[in-house]
Amino acid sequence: MGNTFSITPLIKKNIIGKDGTVLDFTSGLLGYDNQKLRDEDVVDFLNDDDVNPARVTKICLLFCKHITDNALIAIADTCHNLKWLDIGYCKNITGHGIDAIARKCRKLKTLDARSCNTSHLPEDIGMLLPQLKTLCLDNNPIRRAPASLTRLRS
């Protein structure tokens, strides 16, 4: 893989869950530079022979500060069975990346996008993600939640 930093087989094993349904970049790289993880590293993992993106249901990118919408677009293009996504504190994520996830990862149940600096969401996000149960948007400069999210209020 053409990573911007060295990922040993042991670290790779820690990122890819035992059954191949989880990519946990935060715990898997803890102490190994998760702060250096970039979009191209995520794309490399999605294209790795040891990863079947169609099986991935959970991705954690919490505190991976260099991740941008480009990584989310790559995830959206390949991980259509995604149910759980944590992009908390990824300050370079915008509504465009979340829009890509909402349009292509229709099975998503949990989206944690706290402190991402996201200022808007797709107006139809509630309709695009009918299984969404948990949406965390704390500490984002969103002024108005889309009306399509009203079903989440309970």
CSV table of C-alpha atoms in Angstrom, one decimal:
chain,number,residue,atom,x,y,z
A,1,MET,CA,0.0,0.0,0.0
A,2,GLY,CA,1.3,3.5,-0.8
A,3,ASN,CA,0.7,5.0,2.7
A,4,THR,CA,2.1,8.3,3.8
A,5,PHE,CA,3.5,6.5,6.8
A,6,SER,CA,4.5,2.9,7.5
A,7,ILE,CA,1.8,0.5,8.4
A,8,THR,CA,3.1,-2.9,9.5
A,9,PRO,CA,1.1,-6.1,9.1
A,10,LEU,CA,0.4,-6.0,12.9
A,11,ILE,CA,-1.0,-2.5,12.7
A,12,LYS,CA,-3.0,-3.4,9.6
A,13,LYS,CA,-4.4,-6.4,11.5
A,14,ASN,CA,-5.5,-4.1,14.3
A,15,ILE,CA,-7.3,-1.8,11.9
A,16,ILE,CA,-9.2,-4.5,10.1
A,17,GLY,CA,-11.6,-6.3,12.4
A,18,LYS,CA,-11.5,-10.1,12.8
A,19,ASP,CA,-14.5,-10.7,10.5
A,20,GLY,CA,-13.6,-8.0,8.1
A,21,THR,CA,-16.7,-5.9,8.8
A,22,VAL,CA,-14.9,-3.2,10.8
A,23,LEU,CA,-12.2,-0.7,9.9
A,24,ASP,CA,-11.1,1.0,13.1
A,25,PHE,CA,-8.4,3.5,12.2
A,26,THR,CA,-8.6,5.2,15.6
A,27,SER,CA,-7.9,2.2,17.8
A,28,GLY,CA,-5.8,0.4,15.2
A,29,LEU,CA,-3.5,3.3,14.8
A,30,LEU,CA,-3.5,4.5,18.4
A,31,GLY,CA,0.1,5.4,19.2
A,32,TYR,CA,1.0,4.8,15.6
A,33,ASP,CA,0.1,8.2,14.1
A,34,ASN,CA,-3.6,8.2,13.5
A,35,GLN,CA,-3.1,12.0,13.4
A,36,LYS,CA,-1.1,11.4,10.1
A,37,LEU,CA,-3.8,9.3,8.4
A,38,ARG,CA,-4.8,10.9,5.1
A,39,ASP,CA,-7.5,10.3,2.5
A,40,GLU,CA,-5.1,8.2,0.3
A,41,ASP,CA,-4.4,5.9,3.2
A,42,VAL,CA,-8.2,5.2,3.6
A,43,VAL,CA,-8.5,4.6,-0.1
A,44,ASP,CA,-5.5,2.2,0.0
A,45,PHE,CA,-7.2,0.2,2.8
A,46,LEU,CA,-10.5,0.1,0.8
A,47,ASN,CA,-8.5,-1.3,-2.2
A,48,ASP,CA,-6.4,-3.7,-0.1
A,49,ASP,CA,-6.7,-7.5,-0.9
A,50,ASP,CA,-7.5,-8.1,2.8
A,51,VAL,CA,-10.5,-5.8,2.8
A,52,ASN,CA,-13.8,-6.4,1.1
A,53,PRO,CA,-15.6,-3.0,1.2
A,54,ALA,CA,-19.0,-4.7,0.5
A,55,ARG,CA,-18.6,-6.4,3.9
A,56,VAL,CA,-17.6,-3.3,5.9
A,57,THR,CA,-20.4,-2.2,8.2
A,58,LYS,CA,-18.4,0.0,10.7
A,59,ILE,CA,-15.7,2.6,10.2
A,60,CYS,CA,-14.1,4.7,12.9
A,61,LEU,CA,-12.0,7.7,11.9
A,62,LEU,CA,-12.4,9.6,15.2
A,63,PHE,CA,-9.7,12.2,15.6
A,64,CYS,CA,-8.1,11.5,12.2
A,65,LYS,CA,-7.6,15.2,11.6
A,66,HIS,CA,-6.4,15.1,8.0
A,67,ILE,CA,-9.3,13.2,6.7
A,68,THR,CA,-11.5,15.2,4.2
A,69,ASP,CA,-14.6,14.7,2.1
A,70,ASN,CA,-12.5,12.8,-0.4
A,71,ALA,CA,-12.2,9.9,2.0
A,72,LEU,CA,-15.9,9.9,2.7
A,73,ILE,CA,-16.6,9.9,-1.0
A,74,ALA,CA,-14.4,6.8,-1.4
A,75,ILE,CA,-16.1,5.2,1.5
A,76,ALA,CA,-19.5,6.0,0.0
A,77,ASP,CA,-18.5,4.6,-3.4
A,78,THR,CA,-17.4,1.3,-2.0
A,79,CYS,CA,-19.0,0.5,1.4
A,80,HIS,CA,-22.7,0.3,0.6
A,81,ASN,CA,-23.5,-1.8,3.7
A,82,LEU,CA,-22.0,0.7,6.1
A,83,LYS,CA,-24.2,1.0,9.3
A,84,TRP,CA,-21.9,2.9,11.6
A,85,LEU,CA,-19.6,5.8,10.9
A,86,ASP,CA,-17.6,7.9,13.4
A,87,ILE,CA,-15.9,10.9,11.8
A,88,GLY,CA,-15.9,12.9,15.0
A,89,TYR,CA,-13.2,15.7,15.2
A,90,CYS,CA,-12.3,15.3,11.5
A,91,LYS,CA,-12.2,19.1,11.1
A,92,ASN,CA,-11.9,18.9,7.2
A,93,ILE,CA,-15.2,17.2,6.7
A,94,THR,CA,-18.0,19.3,5.2
A,95,GLY,CA,-21.6,18.7,4.2
A,96,HIS,CA,-20.4,17.4,0.8
A,97,GLY,CA,-18.8,14.4,2.3
A,98,ILE,CA,-21.8,13.7,4.5
A,99,ASP,CA,-24.0,14.1,1.4
A,100,ALA,CA,-22.0,11.4,-0.4
A,101,ILE,CA,-22.4,9.0,2.5
A,102,ALA,CA,-26.2,9.7,2.8
A,103,ARG,CA,-26.7,9.1,-0.9
A,104,LYS,CA,-24.8,5.8,-1.2
A,105,CYS,CA,-24.7,4.3,2.3
A,106,ARG,CA,-28.5,3.9,2.8
A,107,LYS,CA,-28.2,1.3,5.6
A,108,LEU,CA,-26.5,3.8,7.9
A,109,LYS,CA,-27.9,3.7,11.5
A,110,THR,CA,-25.3,5.8,13.3
A,111,LEU,CA,-23.4,8.8,12.2
A,112,ASP,CA,-21.2,10.6,14.6
A,113,ALA,CA,-19.9,13.8,13.1
A,114,ARG,CA,-19.3,15.9,16.2
A,115,SER,CA,-16.9,18.7,15.9
A,116,CYS,CA,-16.3,18.3,12.2
A,117,ASN,CA,-16.8,22.0,11.2
A,118,THR,CA,-19.8,21.0,9.0
A,119,SER,CA,-22.1,23.9,8.4
A,120,HIS,CA,-24.9,22.1,6.5
A,121,LEU,CA,-26.5,18.8,5.8
A,122,PRO,CA,-28.4,17.5,2.8
A,123,GLU,CA,-32.0,18.7,3.0
A,124,ASP,CA,-33.2,15.2,2.3
A,125,ILE,CA,-30.9,13.3,4.7
A,126,GLY,CA,-33.8,11.9,6.7
A,127,MET,CA,-35.3,10.4,3.6
A,128,LEU,CA,-32.0,9.2,2.3
A,129,LEU,CA,-31.1,7.4,5.5
A,130,PRO,CA,-34.4,5.7,6.6
A,131,GLN,CA,-32.6,3.5,9.1
A,132,LEU,CA,-30.7,6.3,10.8
A,133,LYS,CA,-31.3,6.2,14.6
A,134,THR,CA,-28.4,8.2,16.0
A,135,LEU,CA,-27.0,11.4,14.5
A,136,CYS,CA,-24.4,13.3,16.6
A,137,LEU,CA,-23.6,16.8,15.3
A,138,ASP,CA,-22.4,18.5,18.5
A,139,ASN,CA,-20.1,21.5,18.0
A,140,ASN,CA,-20.8,22.0,14.3
A,141,PRO,CA,-21.8,25.4,13.0
A,142,ILE,CA,-25.2,24.1,11.6
A,143,ARG,CA,-27.8,26.8,12.0
A,144,ARG,CA,-30.8,24.8,10.9
A,145,ALA,CA,-31.4,21.1,10.9
A,146,PRO,CA,-33.1,19.7,7.8
A,147,ALA,CA,-36.9,19.2,8.2
A,148,SER,CA,-36.4,15.6,7.0
A,149,LEU,CA,-34.7,14.8,10.4
A,150,THR,CA,-37.9,15.4,12.4
A,151,ARG,CA,-38.5,11.6,12.8
A,152,LEU,CA,-35.2,11.4,14.8
A,153,ARG,CA,-36.7,13.6,17.6
A,154,SER,CA,-37.9,11.3,20.3
